[in-house]
Amino acid sequence: MAARAAAARLGGFGTSIFTEITALAVKHGAANLGQGFPDFAAPAFIKEAAARHIDEDRNQYAPSAGVPRLRAALAAGWQRRYGQVVDPGSEVTVACGATELLLDAMLGLVDPGDEVIVFEPTYDAYVPDIQMAGGVARPVALRLPGWRWDSAELAAAFTPRTRAVIINTPHNPTGKVFSVAELEELARLCIAHDVTVISDEVYSELIFDGARHVPIATLPGMRERTITIDSMGKTFSVTGWKVGWAIAPPPLTDAVRATHQFVTFTNSAPFQEALADALTAPFTRSETDNYYHQLRAAYGARRAQLTAILESIGLPPLPMAGAYFLLSDVSRLGFASDLDFCRFLTAEVGVAAIPISPFYSSAAQASSPARAPMLARFCFAKREETIVLAGERLRKWRNFRSPLPSAEEG
Ligand SMILES: Cc1ncc(COP(=O)(O)O)c(C=O)c1O
């Protein structure tokens, strides 16, 4: 008899959609607008800093909570951006990307049977993290137009078992930037029910059209109940470096650190040092004409380029204000599911995109299209050539098909 391989706790995880589509993209040489990573070079200043720190032999274990000068720079950055004083000694923890900190937070907070509210569509790691901690995910739908929650539904999701809420703003995959009014509504419920918030803000610097990123921790009464998680991956175009951080009051920081010390203990010292250099460099500290402005300008141009392509093939993207994804409605193209469409697009057209149904629990996918609409996600964190190549292939494909039915027809 074969040995039992995996714990029951892992039941139903399967292979992530990103792994499947990336493998298919490689196999078919597709222009990869699927997985969310930049395919362009990282800024020279940060690569030079990392190389220098390796060369200077900062190659041994960093302190478990993170390199002190990095924690100091993160605390100073938070204060500069949001006016809140954070103690780098007891309120900042550095770990192996936001991914690890999400799990650390969950393992540190959740007891078996505790409930954790997530918003659907949901970034793919949240529900497995909750499950690994023995908790139960309580999905609350974000619905079009505007990806709004229903206030009654949200209020009803809070029960005596609710331990935490995970919010992600700017939001993957929708690009929604939650408004202050929405965050205040959520904050009122969390305070009333004494619930902790885990706020995933890895796209905090990628904001468009004058939208404002507001960390929920900055609202009255929320600092003491929020773990804010961010990462250098998106901001400095180095998703493979895996340096993330959590900012939280001492009791919540203790919970995160207690698990972090036994999950990875620490992550790469030279990359932490390089991030500290980047955060303290003059061009990231000045308020105008700095690195972040240039980053947003470059992303704005890529977004315009991909929007024009999607519009030209009859798949205009939905409005978005943050992160680096565009969503197009693919429900009228004759495919049985968004997954079928994305597999076809990757293998036959040579353009990889991600279906959004895997961002929903299976119950929601089955229940109604209003809850899990049929959308494909296109990532625009790509070189101009990649987007141009994708455009050529998409336009060629659309020319070979009969025109889309008009709005009146369906
Ligand atoms: C919403 C969200 N959270 C977390 C992560 C993971 O961040 P990291 O690469 O720092 O682990 C991602 C990566 O795509 C993401 O989109």
Coordinates of C-alpha atoms in Angstrom, one line a residue, residues 2-3 38 50 60 85 90 105 108 133 150 157 162 170-171 182 194 206 218 225 289 329 366 370 377 386 388 394 406:
A2 CA 1.4 3.5 -0.9
A3 CA 2.3 5.7 2.0
P38 CA 7.7 42.5 -14.5
A50 CA 22.7 44.1 -3.7
Q60 CA 25.3 35.5 6.8
V85 CA 5.1 56.9 14.3
S90 CA 8.9 46.3 18.2
A105 CA 0.1 36.3 10.4
G108 CA 0.1 33.6 14.6
A133 CA -3.9 27.6 10.3
D150 CA -23.0 44.6 0.0
A157 CA -20.2 37.8 7.8
T162 CA -14.5 36.0 13.5
P170 CA -4.9 48.1 -4.3
H171 CA -6.6 44.9 -5.1
E182 CA -15.4 51.8 2.4
D194 CA -12.9 43.3 18.1
L206 CA 1.1 51.4 -8.1
T218 CA -4.2 55.0 9.6
R225 CA -5.7 46.1 15.4
D289 CA 10.1 63.9 -9.3
D329 CA -15.2 40.4 -20.1
A366 CA -21.1 27.6 -9.4
A370 CA -22.9 38.0 -11.0
R377 CA -6.7 39.1 -16.4
T386 CA 6.1 41.9 -25.0
V388 CA 3.4 44.8 -28.9
L394 CA -4.5 39.2 -30.4
S406 CA -23.4 43.6 -30.8

